[in-house]
Amino acid sequence: MACSNLTTMWVSSNPSLSDSSSLSFRSVLNPLPLPNHNTSPSRSSSVAPIQSSLRELRDRIDSVKNTQKITEAMKLVAAAKVRRAQEAVVNGRPFSETLVEVLYNINEQLQTDDIDVPLTKIRPVKKVALVVVTGDRGLCGGFNNFIIKKAEARIKELQGLGLDYTVISVGKKGNSYFLRRPYIPVDKYLEAGTLPTAKEAQAVADDVFSLFISEEVDKVELLYTKFVSLVKSEPVIHTLLPLSPKGEICDINGNCVDAAEDELFRLTTKEGKLTVERETFRTPTADFSPILQFEQDPVQILDALLPLYLNSQILRALQESLASELAARMSAMSSASDNASDLKKSLSMVYNRKRQAKITGEILEIVAGANAQA
């Protein structure tokens, strides 16, 4: 009787036999297909084809979390700096606007057509100097790429017109770009700094002033990124020299640009969400009396005011470029944070599926072993 029981147990536990109990036992031990078998891909692999172990997935999820924290912090820092950059632009407006009023009233009273002022002298254009303002850092989307493409397009236009040109690069990204392209003539490499001041603007103005006065170039154009809003900026080209006799800023087509109004953008919270408030700010300027008399020679006054006004316009361009760079970095870091959040969700889903499959397999093995010993 005992022998027959042993024989029955040996027969039922022998995996080489092909009876129904043996087949069911093998299917319990191997509920999941082996990776070497030619099986159709599962639904989880079609959703997120990430082949990694559980430890690698955990490390990758932690890495994505840390990256998201960094991008969130950079976004908040850029948002705070954008506000300060806009305030710097607005704080410099009274000085610039007062200079415009002084230049305008002097020219109205003295009829500057008969006065020879070097900075306003228009000569036949044979060579053009391009002042290209870029950023010092990356991680700001296509900010630097857009202004560099604008400069390349302008260079092609000048070459098509048969004009010579030279470049004055301001910013580390522009410097590295032009250094890798020795066929583009560059007069000087300058750096704008993290917070542009009159010192950095004066360095650019001195180089531009010397090139124009010595008649090495007949026209100076300023290429920078104009700050429009937190999500929009425009690469623009303005004629820097010769200056307009009345002190306006003009583009390359001679159209004067009124820059008396500025817009401030504030980041606030409304109903628990981050929103942007826009405020238009116009700098008040005082009118000069028509009976105003000047003690010094008007030519001397113009020679002193025009370089000062040139410096203020370069400083404003540097400040607007910085505001545009910070806004672009804030937008890029916001997109990076959103992408990190989506990637973290995808990795967590794959990790949970793998972990559940592993736990299910272990439970089935335990149950199968218990059934085999029963």
C-alpha atoms as a printed R data frame, in Angstrom:
    type eleno elety resid chain resno      x       y       z
1   ATOM     1    CA   MET     A     1  0.000   0.000   0.000
2   ATOM     2    CA   ALA     A     2  2.871   2.321   0.874
3   ATOM     3    CA   CYS     A     3  4.668   1.420  -2.320
4   ATOM     4    CA   SER     A     4  1.653   2.301  -4.392
5   ATOM     5    CA   ASN     A     5  1.417   5.720  -2.679
6   ATOM     6    CA   LEU     A     6  5.115   6.422  -3.332
7   ATOM     7    CA   THR     A     7  4.673   5.366  -6.926
8   ATOM     8    CA   THR     A     8  1.695   7.651  -7.296
9   ATOM     9    CA   MET     A     9  3.584  10.612  -5.776
10  ATOM    10    CA   TRP     A    10  6.634   9.983  -8.022
11  ATOM    11    CA   VAL     A    11  4.488   9.778 -11.113
12  ATOM    12    CA   SER     A    12  2.550  12.957 -10.338
13  ATOM    13    CA   SER     A    13  5.689  14.936  -9.545
14  ATOM    14    CA   ASN     A    14  7.721  13.736 -12.545
15  ATOM    15    CA   PRO     A    15  7.938  16.690 -14.979
16  ATOM    16    CA   SER     A    16  8.760  14.407 -17.922
17  ATOM    17    CA   LEU     A    17  5.314  12.877 -17.968
18  ATOM    18    CA   SER     A    18  2.653  14.466 -20.122
19  ATOM    19    CA   ASP     A    19 -0.488  13.945 -18.057
20  ATOM    20    CA   SER     A    20 -2.853  16.780 -17.229
21  ATOM    21    CA   SER     A    21 -1.640  17.271 -13.633
22  ATOM    22    CA   SER     A    22  1.979  17.665 -14.805
23  ATOM    23    CA   LEU     A    23  1.010  20.229 -17.445
24  ATOM    24    CA   SER     A    24 -0.943  22.317 -14.976
25  ATOM    25    CA   PHE     A    25  1.941  22.187 -12.498
26  ATOM    26    CA   ARG     A    26  4.443  23.479 -15.077
27  ATOM    27    CA   SER     A    27  2.118  26.267 -16.117
28  ATOM    28    CA   VAL     A    28  1.841  27.372 -12.495
29  ATOM    29    CA   LEU     A    29  5.613  27.463 -12.086
30  ATOM    30    CA   ASN     A    30  6.042  29.522 -15.268
31  ATOM    31    CA   PRO     A    31  3.125  31.981 -15.390
32  ATOM    32    CA   LEU     A    32  5.123  34.626 -17.307
33  ATOM    33    CA   PRO     A    33  6.845  34.105 -20.690
34  ATOM    34    CA   LEU     A    34 10.617  33.936 -20.666
35  ATOM    35    CA   PRO     A    35 12.480  36.770 -22.381
36  ATOM    36    CA   ASN     A    36 14.174  34.362 -24.827
37  ATOM    37    CA   HIS     A    37 10.880  33.034 -26.169
38  ATOM    38    CA   ASN     A    38  9.379  34.582 -29.277
39  ATOM    39    CA   THR     A    39  6.246  36.085 -27.769
40  ATOM    40    CA   SER     A    40  4.200  39.067 -28.759
41  ATOM    41    CA   PRO     A    41  4.999  42.283 -26.835
42  ATOM    42    CA   SER     A    42  2.800  43.003 -23.852
43  ATOM    43    CA   ARG     A    43  0.661  46.079 -23.497
44  ATOM    44    CA   SER     A    44  3.003  47.610 -20.916
45  ATOM    45    CA   SER     A    45  5.976  47.408 -23.273
46  ATOM    46    CA   SER     A    46  3.995  49.144 -26.007
47  ATOM    47    CA   VAL     A    47  3.093  52.016 -23.641
48  ATOM    48    CA   ALA     A    48  6.575  52.629 -22.255
49  ATOM    49    CA   PRO     A    49  9.359  50.534 -23.805
50  ATOM    50    CA   ILE     A    50 11.817  51.025 -20.927
51  ATOM    51    CA   GLN     A    51 13.981  47.958 -20.261
52  ATOM    52    CA   SER     A    52 15.653  48.421 -16.893
53  ATOM    53    CA   SER     A    53 15.851  46.691 -13.567
54  ATOM    54    CA   LEU     A    54 13.904  47.915 -10.559
55  ATOM    55    CA   ARG     A    55 17.003  49.459  -9.001
56  ATOM    56    CA   GLU     A    56 17.873  51.305 -12.211
57  ATOM    57    CA   LEU     A    57 14.306  52.594 -12.466
58  ATOM    58    CA   ARG     A    58 14.406  53.830  -8.860
59  ATOM    59    CA   ASP     A    59 17.682  55.630  -9.498
60  ATOM    60    CA   ARG     A    60 16.323  57.166 -12.673
61  ATOM    61    CA   ILE     A    61 13.151  58.372 -10.953
62  ATOM    62    CA   ASP     A    62 15.235  59.962  -8.182
63  ATOM    63    CA   SER     A    63 17.432  61.639 -10.800
64  ATOM    64    CA   VAL     A    64 14.390  63.060 -12.603
65  ATOM    65    CA   LYS     A    65 13.016  64.342  -9.273
66  ATOM    66    CA   ASN     A    66 16.287  66.130  -8.512
67  ATOM    67    CA   THR     A    67 16.388  67.629 -12.000
68  ATOM    68    CA   GLN     A    68 12.826  68.882 -11.594
69  ATOM    69    CA   LYS     A    69 13.763  70.587  -8.322
70  ATOM    70    CA   ILE     A    70 16.678  72.333 -10.051
71  ATOM    71    CA   THR     A    71 14.567  73.536 -12.983
72  ATOM    72    CA   GLU     A    72 11.841  74.795 -10.631
73  ATOM    73    CA   ALA     A    73 14.422  76.740  -8.640
74  ATOM    74    CA   MET     A    74 15.945  78.216 -11.813
75  ATOM    75    CA   LYS     A    75 12.471  79.224 -12.989
76  ATOM    76    CA   LEU     A    76 11.764  81.113  -9.759
77  ATOM    77    CA   VAL     A    77 15.174  82.801  -9.794
78  ATOM    78    CA   ALA     A    78 14.712  83.911 -13.415
79  ATOM    79    CA   ALA     A    79 11.225  85.251 -12.607
80  ATOM    80    CA   ALA     A    80 12.615  87.367  -9.776
81  ATOM    81    CA   LYS     A    81 15.462  88.682 -11.951
82  ATOM    82    CA   VAL     A    82 13.108  89.599 -14.806
83  ATOM    83    CA   ARG     A    83 11.324  92.014 -12.508
84  ATOM    84    CA   ARG     A    84 14.583  93.670 -11.480
85  ATOM    85    CA   ALA     A    85 15.737  93.897 -15.097
86  ATOM    86    CA   GLN     A    86 12.502  95.650 -16.080
87  ATOM    87    CA   GLU     A    87 12.850  98.071 -13.180
88  ATOM    88    CA   ALA     A    88 16.399  98.868 -14.327
89  ATOM    89    CA   VAL     A    89 15.062  99.746 -17.784
90  ATOM    90    CA   VAL     A    90 12.333 101.958 -16.322
91  ATOM    91    CA   ASN     A    91 14.676 103.681 -13.874
92  ATOM    92    CA   GLY     A    92 16.916 104.710 -16.749
93  ATOM    93    CA   ARG     A    93 14.068 106.217 -18.745
94  ATOM    94    CA   PRO     A    94 13.961 109.700 -17.090
95  ATOM    95    CA   PHE     A    95 17.617 110.316 -17.922
96  ATOM    96    CA   SER     A    96 17.219 109.139 -21.505
97  ATOM    97    CA   GLU     A    97 13.984 111.065 -22.062
98  ATOM    98    CA   THR     A    98 15.461 114.273 -20.649
99  ATOM    99    CA   LEU     A    99 18.388 113.946 -23.039
100 ATOM   100    CA   VAL     A   100 15.944 113.540 -25.928
101 ATOM   101    CA   GLU     A   101 14.093 116.694 -24.908
102 ATOM   102    CA   VAL     A   102 17.323 118.662 -24.611
103 ATOM   103    CA   LEU     A   103 18.545 117.529 -28.026
104 ATOM   104    CA   TYR     A   104 15.187 118.229 -29.616
105 ATOM   105    CA   ASN     A   105 14.915 121.762 -28.192
106 ATOM   106    CA   ILE     A   106 18.498 122.642 -29.072
107 ATOM   107    CA   ASN     A   107 17.948 121.546 -32.656
108 ATOM   108    CA   GLU     A   108 14.636 123.376 -32.882
109 ATOM   109    CA   GLN     A   109 16.194 126.636 -31.799
110 ATOM   110    CA   LEU     A   110 19.482 126.429 -33.632
111 ATOM   111    CA   GLN     A   111 18.492 124.785 -36.925
112 ATOM   112    CA   THR     A   112 21.233 122.155 -36.879
113 ATOM   113    CA   ASP     A   113 21.311 121.860 -40.674
114 ATOM   114    CA   ASP     A   114 24.135 124.402 -40.714
115 ATOM   115    CA   ILE     A   115 26.044 122.915 -37.772
116 ATOM   116    CA   ASP     A   116 28.597 120.196 -38.340
117 ATOM   117    CA   VAL     A   117 28.151 117.499 -35.647
118 ATOM   118    CA   PRO     A   118 30.294 114.391 -36.299
119 ATOM   119    CA   LEU     A   119 27.895 111.871 -34.743
120 ATOM   120    CA   THR     A   120 24.986 113.063 -36.893
121 ATOM   121    CA   LYS     A   121 26.922 113.308 -40.147
122 ATOM   122    CA   ILE     A   122 25.527 111.031 -42.851
123 ATOM   123    CA   ARG     A   123 28.145 109.648 -45.233
124 ATOM   124    CA   PRO     A   124 27.894 107.271 -48.199
125 ATOM   125    CA   VAL     A   125 27.869 103.825 -46.660
126 ATOM   126    CA   LYS     A   126 30.800 101.656 -47.597
127 ATOM   127    CA   LYS     A   127 31.326  99.696 -44.389
128 ATOM   128    CA   VAL     A   128 28.884  98.836 -41.582
129 ATOM   129    CA   ALA     A   129 29.643  97.861 -37.982
130 ATOM   130    CA   LEU     A   130 27.213  95.410 -36.380
131 ATOM   131    CA   VAL     A   131 26.969  95.418 -32.570
132 ATOM   132    CA   VAL     A   132 25.528  91.985 -31.727
133 ATOM   133    CA   VAL     A   133 24.256  91.600 -28.151
134 ATOM   134    CA   THR     A   134 23.853  88.017 -26.891
135 ATOM   135    CA   GLY     A   135 23.638  86.359 -23.487
136 ATOM   136    CA   ASP     A   136 26.369  85.035 -21.229
137 ATOM   137    CA   ARG     A   137 24.643  81.770 -20.315
138 ATOM   138    CA   GLY     A   138 22.594  79.029 -21.896
139 ATOM   139    CA   LEU     A   139 19.479  77.146 -20.741
140 ATOM   140    CA   CYS     A   140 17.287  79.897 -22.180
141 ATOM   141    CA   GLY     A   141 15.661  78.202 -25.154
142 ATOM   142    CA   GLY     A   142 16.377  79.756 -28.545
143 ATOM   143    CA   PHE     A   143 17.241  83.220 -27.210
144 ATOM   144    CA   ASN     A   144 20.871  83.290 -28.349
145 ATOM   145    CA   ASN     A   145 20.136  81.336 -31.529
146 ATOM   146    CA   PHE     A   146 17.512  83.842 -32.694
147 ATOM   147    CA   ILE     A   147 19.728  86.926 -32.403
148 ATOM   148    CA   ILE     A   148 22.667  85.105 -34.045
149 ATOM   149    CA   LYS     A   149 20.444  84.090 -36.961
150 ATOM   150    CA   LYS     A   150 19.305  87.713 -37.223
151 ATOM   151    CA   ALA     A   151 22.947  88.796 -37.434
152 ATOM   152    CA   GLU     A   152 23.716  86.175 -40.084
153 ATOM   153    CA   ALA     A   153 20.748  87.315 -42.169
154 ATOM   154    CA   ARG     A   154 21.904  90.941 -41.926
155 ATOM   155    CA   ILE     A   155 25.439  89.942 -42.913
156 ATOM   156    CA   LYS     A   156 24.083  88.202 -46.024
157 ATOM   157    CA   GLU     A   157 22.083  91.325 -46.893
158 ATOM   158    CA   LEU     A   158 25.188  93.497 -46.619
159 ATOM   159    CA   GLN     A   159 27.188  91.055 -48.738
160 ATOM   160    CA   GLY     A   160 24.437  91.103 -51.335
161 ATOM   161    CA   LEU     A   161 24.664  94.905 -51.435
162 ATOM   162    CA   GLY     A   162 28.436  94.721 -51.876
163 ATOM   163    CA   LEU     A   163 29.187  96.419 -48.519
164 ATOM   164    CA   ASP     A   164 31.973  95.587 -46.117
165 ATOM   165    CA   TYR     A   165 31.142  94.854 -42.492
166 ATOM   166    CA   THR     A   166 32.680  94.190 -39.111
167 ATOM   167    CA   VAL     A   167 31.173  92.770 -35.942
168 ATOM   168    CA   ILE     A   168 31.394  93.927 -32.326
169 ATOM   169    CA   SER     A   169 30.317  90.961 -30.226
170 ATOM   170    CA   VAL     A   170 28.841  91.606 -26.768
171 ATOM   171    CA   GLY     A   171 28.148  88.502 -24.671
172 ATOM   172    CA   LYS     A   172 29.924  85.196 -24.052
173 ATOM   173    CA   LYS     A   173 27.651  83.142 -26.300
174 ATOM   174    CA   GLY     A   174 28.185  85.473 -29.243
175 ATOM   175    CA   ASN     A   175 31.920  85.564 -28.556
176 ATOM   176    CA   SER     A   176 32.211  81.772 -28.654
177 ATOM   177    CA   TYR     A   177 30.093  81.644 -31.819
178 ATOM   178    CA   PHE     A   178 32.195  84.147 -33.768
179 ATOM   179    CA   LEU     A   179 35.482  82.701 -32.459
180 ATOM   180    CA   ARG     A   180 34.560  79.401 -34.116
181 ATOM   181    CA   ARG     A   181 34.004  81.235 -37.416
182 ATOM   182    CA   PRO     A   182 37.202  83.072 -38.320
183 ATOM   183    CA   TYR     A   183 35.839  84.075 -41.732
184 ATOM   184    CA   ILE     A   184 33.564  86.651 -40.031
185 ATOM   185    CA   PRO     A   185 35.580  89.821 -39.266
186 ATOM   186    CA   VAL     A   186 35.210  90.792 -35.594
187 ATOM   187    CA   ASP     A   187 36.561  94.102 -34.315
188 ATOM   188    CA   LYS     A   188 36.259  93.393 -30.587
189 ATOM   189    CA   TYR     A   189 34.883  90.849 -28.111
190 ATOM   190    CA   LEU     A   190 33.121  92.309 -25.064
191 ATOM   191    CA   GLU     A   191 31.130  90.954 -22.125
192 ATOM   192    CA   ALA     A   192 27.904  92.474 -20.844
193 ATOM   193    CA   GLY     A   193 27.971  90.998 -17.334
194 ATOM   194    CA   THR     A   194 25.137  89.635 -15.222
195 ATOM   195    CA   LEU     A   195 23.787  93.128 -14.506
196 ATOM   196    CA   PRO     A   196 24.651  95.721 -17.204
197 ATOM   197    CA   THR     A   197 25.826  99.083 -15.905
198 ATOM   198    CA   ALA     A   198 27.059 102.295 -17.481
199 ATOM   199    CA   LYS     A   199 30.612 100.919 -17.329
200 ATOM   200    CA   GLU     A   200 29.847  98.044 -19.715
201 ATOM   201    CA   ALA     A   201 27.836 100.362 -21.977
202 ATOM   202    CA   GLN     A   202 30.688 102.875 -22.036
203 ATOM   203    CA   ALA     A   203 33.118 100.179 -23.226
204 ATOM   204    CA   VAL     A   204 30.860  99.466 -26.213
205 ATOM   205    CA   ALA     A   205 30.225 103.165 -26.859
206 ATOM   206    CA   ASP     A   206 33.945 103.998 -26.862
207 ATOM   207    CA   ASP     A   207 34.700 101.372 -29.489
208 ATOM   208    CA   VAL     A   208 31.726 102.405 -31.637
209 ATOM   209    CA   PHE     A   209 32.580 106.089 -31.256
210 ATOM   210    CA   SER     A   210 36.208 105.605 -32.338
211 ATOM   211    CA   LEU     A   211 35.224 103.527 -35.384
212 ATOM   212    CA   PHE     A   212 32.680 106.091 -36.578
213 ATOM   213    CA   ILE     A   213 34.704 109.250 -35.905
214 ATOM   214    CA   SER     A   214 37.808 107.827 -37.592
215 ATOM   215    CA   GLU     A   215 35.590 106.986 -40.602
216 ATOM   216    CA   GLU     A   216 36.567 103.327 -40.485
217 ATOM   217    CA   VAL     A   217 32.844 102.594 -40.682
218 ATOM   218    CA   ASP     A   218 30.099 104.773 -42.105
219 ATOM   219    CA   LYS     A   219 27.186 103.251 -40.187
220 ATOM   220    CA   VAL     A   220 26.725 101.392 -36.903
221 ATOM   221    CA   GLU     A   221 23.770  99.067 -36.346
222 ATOM   222    CA   LEU     A   222 22.710  97.624 -33.003
223 ATOM   223    CA   LEU     A   223 21.281  94.079 -32.947
224 ATOM   224    CA   TYR     A   224 19.646  93.025 -29.684
225 ATOM   225    CA   THR     A   225 16.553  91.246 -28.393
226 ATOM   226    CA   LYS     A   226 13.709  93.595 -27.527
227 ATOM   227    CA   PHE     A   227 11.654  92.585 -24.502
228 ATOM   228    CA   VAL     A   228  7.955  92.382 -25.439
229 ATOM   229    CA   SER     A   229  6.439  90.104 -22.795
230 ATOM   230    CA   LEU     A   230  7.355  87.170 -20.595
231 ATOM   231    CA   VAL     A   231  6.621  84.754 -23.429
232 ATOM   232    CA   LYS     A   232  7.669  86.862 -26.413
233 ATOM   233    CA   SER     A   233 10.800  88.721 -27.454
234 ATOM   234    CA   GLU     A   234 11.859  90.131 -30.805
235 ATOM   235    CA   PRO     A   235 15.359  90.372 -32.292
236 ATOM   236    CA   VAL     A   236 15.561  93.913 -33.692
237 ATOM   237    CA   ILE     A   237 18.066  96.057 -35.601
238 ATOM   238    CA   HIS     A   238 18.391  99.769 -34.807
239 ATOM   239    CA   THR     A   239 20.643 102.352 -36.385
240 ATOM   240    CA   LEU     A   240 23.025 103.508 -33.672
241 ATOM   241    CA   LEU     A   241 25.194 105.869 -35.715
242 ATOM   242    CA   PRO     A   242 24.736 108.305 -37.305
243 ATOM   243    CA   LEU     A   243 22.423 109.606 -34.604
244 ATOM   244    CA   SER     A   244 19.171 111.285 -35.490
245 ATOM   245    CA   PRO     A   245 19.557 115.068 -35.060
246 ATOM   246    CA   LYS     A   246 16.469 115.167 -32.855
247 ATOM   247    CA   GLY     A   247 17.510 112.266 -30.697
248 ATOM   248    CA   GLU     A   248 15.052 109.579 -31.779
249 ATOM   249    CA   ILE     A   249 15.907 105.916 -32.170
250 ATOM   250    CA   CYS     A   250 15.543 104.750 -35.772
251 ATOM   251    CA   ASP     A   251 15.562 101.342 -37.374
252 ATOM   252    CA   ILE     A   252 17.599 100.359 -40.431
253 ATOM   253    CA   ASN     A   253 14.896 101.755 -42.735
254 ATOM   254    CA   GLY     A   254 15.005 105.199 -41.134
255 ATOM   255    CA   ASN     A   255 11.695 104.823 -39.277
256 ATOM   256    CA   CYS     A   256 11.903 106.403 -35.849
257 ATOM   257    CA   VAL     A   257 10.831 104.321 -32.874
258 ATOM   258    CA   ASP     A   258  9.043 105.896 -29.913
259 ATOM   259    CA   ALA     A   259 10.366 104.172 -26.801
260 ATOM   260    CA   ALA     A   260  8.789 106.455 -24.236
261 ATOM   261    CA   GLU     A   261  6.415 103.778 -22.926
262 ATOM   262    CA   ASP     A   262  7.469 100.707 -20.983
263 ATOM   263    CA   GLU     A   263  5.456  97.730 -19.814
264 ATOM   264    CA   LEU     A   264  6.014  96.048 -16.480
265 ATOM   265    CA   PHE     A   265  5.045  92.422 -15.922
266 ATOM   266    CA   ARG     A   266  4.355  91.161 -12.424
267 ATOM   267    CA   LEU     A   267  4.008  87.508 -11.417
268 ATOM   268    CA   THR     A   268  1.118  87.189  -8.954
269 ATOM   269    CA   THR     A   269 -1.177  84.476  -7.692
270 ATOM   270    CA   LYS     A   270 -4.871  84.581  -8.520
271 ATOM   271    CA   GLU     A   271 -7.226  81.874  -7.276
272 ATOM   272    CA   GLY     A   272 -4.263  79.693  -6.409
273 ATOM   273    CA   LYS     A   273 -2.682  79.955  -9.880
274 ATOM   274    CA   LEU     A   274  0.357  81.848 -11.131
275 ATOM   275    CA   THR     A   275 -0.730  84.739 -13.377
276 ATOM   276    CA   VAL     A   276  0.908  87.725 -15.066
277 ATOM   277    CA   GLU     A   277 -0.247  91.323 -14.616
278 ATOM   278    CA   ARG     A   278  0.709  93.961 -17.181
279 ATOM   279    CA   GLU     A   279  1.197  97.621 -16.349
280 ATOM   280    CA   THR     A   280  2.049 100.411 -18.812
281 ATOM   281    CA   PHE     A   281  4.508 102.974 -17.499
282 ATOM   282    CA   ARG     A   282  5.266 106.266 -19.246
283 ATOM   283    CA   THR     A   283  8.064 108.516 -18.107
284 ATOM   284    CA   PRO     A   284  6.992 112.138 -17.599
285 ATOM   285    CA   THR     A   285  9.289 114.744 -19.136
286 ATOM   286    CA   ALA     A   286  9.357 118.488 -18.616
287 ATOM   287    CA   ASP     A   287  8.966 120.912 -21.498
288 ATOM   288    CA   PHE     A   288 11.711 123.437 -22.104
289 ATOM   289    CA   SER     A   289 10.957 127.097 -22.382
290 ATOM   290    CA   PRO     A   290 11.236 128.543 -25.928
291 ATOM   291    CA   ILE     A   291 13.166 131.525 -24.531
292 ATOM   292    CA   LEU     A   292 15.825 129.292 -23.014
293 ATOM   293    CA   GLN     A   293 19.341 130.630 -23.612
294 ATOM   294    CA   PHE     A   294 22.545 128.608 -23.633
295 ATOM   295    CA   GLU     A   295 25.724 130.032 -22.144
296 ATOM   296    CA   GLN     A   296 28.039 127.685 -24.047
297 ATOM   297    CA   ASP     A   297 28.397 127.214 -27.758
298 ATOM   298    CA   PRO     A   298 25.591 124.934 -29.058
299 ATOM   299    CA   VAL     A   299 28.116 122.782 -30.906
300 ATOM   300    CA   GLN     A   300 29.941 122.122 -27.638
301 ATOM   301    CA   ILE     A   301 26.664 121.188 -25.950
302 ATOM   302    CA   LEU     A   302 25.770 118.779 -28.734
303 ATOM   303    CA   ASP     A   303 29.259 117.260 -28.725
304 ATOM   304    CA   ALA     A   304 28.843 116.586 -24.999
305 ATOM   305    CA   LEU     A   305 25.252 115.340 -25.069
306 ATOM   306    CA   LEU     A   306 25.327 113.059 -28.108
307 ATOM   307    CA   PRO     A   307 27.985 110.643 -26.732
308 ATOM   308    CA   LEU     A   308 26.084 110.612 -23.462
309 ATOM   309    CA   TYR     A   309 22.885 109.786 -25.292
310 ATOM   310    CA   LEU     A   310 24.713 107.101 -27.287
311 ATOM   311    CA   ASN     A   311 25.837 105.512 -24.023
312 ATOM   312    CA   SER     A   312 22.280 105.558 -22.638
313 ATOM   313    CA   GLN     A   313 20.883 103.828 -25.736
314 ATOM   314    CA   ILE     A   314 23.491 101.071 -25.561
315 ATOM   315    CA   LEU     A   315 22.778 100.599 -21.853
316 ATOM   316    CA   ARG     A   316 19.062 100.312 -22.543
317 ATOM   317    CA   ALA     A   317 19.709  97.688 -25.253
318 ATOM   318    CA   LEU     A   318 21.858  95.666 -22.838
319 ATOM   319    CA   GLN     A   319 19.169  95.839 -20.164
320 ATOM   320    CA   GLU     A   320 16.389  94.816 -22.545
321 ATOM   321    CA   SER     A   321 18.507  91.948 -23.836
322 ATOM   322    CA   LEU     A   322 19.065  90.761 -20.268
323 ATOM   323    CA   ALA     A   323 15.322  90.958 -19.511
324 ATOM   324    CA   SER     A   324 14.575  88.940 -22.656
325 ATOM   325    CA   GLU     A   325 17.191  86.339 -21.730
326 ATOM   326    CA   LEU     A   326 15.753  85.912 -18.230
327 ATOM   327    CA   ALA     A   327 12.203  85.646 -19.579
328 ATOM   328    CA   ALA     A   328 13.340  83.019 -22.094
329 ATOM   329    CA   ARG     A   329 15.125  81.099 -19.331
330 ATOM   330    CA   MET     A   330 12.013  81.210 -17.155
331 ATOM   331    CA   SER     A   331  9.904  79.823 -20.012
332 ATOM   332    CA   ALA     A   332 12.485  77.135 -20.837
333 ATOM   333    CA   MET     A   333 12.753  76.020 -17.206
334 ATOM   334    CA   SER     A   334  8.967  75.904 -16.952
335 ATOM   335    CA   SER     A   335  8.829  73.584 -19.974
336 ATOM   336    CA   ALA     A   336 11.673  71.486 -18.541
337 ATOM   337    CA   SER     A   337  9.800  71.117 -15.236
338 ATOM   338    CA   ASP     A   338  6.660  69.991 -17.058
339 ATOM   339    CA   ASN     A   339  8.646  67.468 -19.106
340 ATOM   340    CA   ALA     A   340 10.324  66.151 -15.956
341 ATOM   341    CA   SER     A   341  6.930  65.686 -14.334
342 ATOM   342    CA   ASP     A   342  5.639  63.719 -17.342
343 ATOM   343    CA   LEU     A   343  8.797  61.585 -17.453
344 ATOM   344    CA   LYS     A   344  8.529  60.880 -13.718
345 ATOM   345    CA   LYS     A   345  4.931  59.677 -14.152
346 ATOM   346    CA   SER     A   346  5.935  57.414 -17.053
347 ATOM   347    CA   LEU     A   347  8.869  55.916 -15.149
348 ATOM   348    CA   SER     A   348  6.759  55.410 -12.026
349 ATOM   349    CA   MET     A   349  4.141  53.548 -14.076
350 ATOM   350    CA   VAL     A   350  6.775  51.216 -15.561
351 ATOM   351    CA   TYR     A   351  8.366  50.716 -12.147
352 ATOM   352    CA   ASN     A   352  5.038  49.820 -10.514
353 ATOM   353    CA   ARG     A   353  4.192  47.358 -13.270
354 ATOM   354    CA   LYS     A   354  7.558  45.625 -13.008
355 ATOM   355    CA   ARG     A   355  7.359  45.470  -9.236
356 ATOM   356    CA   GLN     A   356  3.813  44.082  -9.341
357 ATOM   357    CA   ALA     A   357  4.823  41.484 -11.911
358 ATOM   358    CA   LYS     A   358  7.751  40.437  -9.734
359 ATOM   359    CA   ILE     A   359  5.587  40.170  -6.622
360 ATOM   360    CA   THR     A   360  2.938  38.195  -8.520
361 ATOM   361    CA   GLY     A   361  5.566  35.798  -9.838
362 ATOM   362    CA   GLU     A   362  6.987  35.205  -6.361
363 ATOM   363    CA   ILE     A   363  3.516  34.543  -4.937
364 ATOM   364    CA   LEU     A   364  2.763  32.067  -7.695
365 ATOM   365    CA   GLU     A   365  6.032  30.255  -7.058
366 ATOM   366    CA   ILE     A   366  5.233  29.990  -3.361
367 ATOM   367    CA   VAL     A   367  1.727  28.700  -4.099
368 ATOM   368    CA   ALA     A   368  3.071  26.228  -6.635
369 ATOM   369    CA   GLY     A   369  5.660  24.952  -4.203
370 ATOM   370    CA   ALA     A   370  3.059  24.549  -1.510
371 ATOM   371    CA   ASN     A   371  0.790  22.630  -3.910
372 ATOM   372    CA   ALA     A   372  3.673  20.407  -4.922
373 ATOM   373    CA   GLN     A   373  4.380  19.450  -1.304
374 ATOM   374    CA   ALA     A   374  0.709  18.871  -0.485
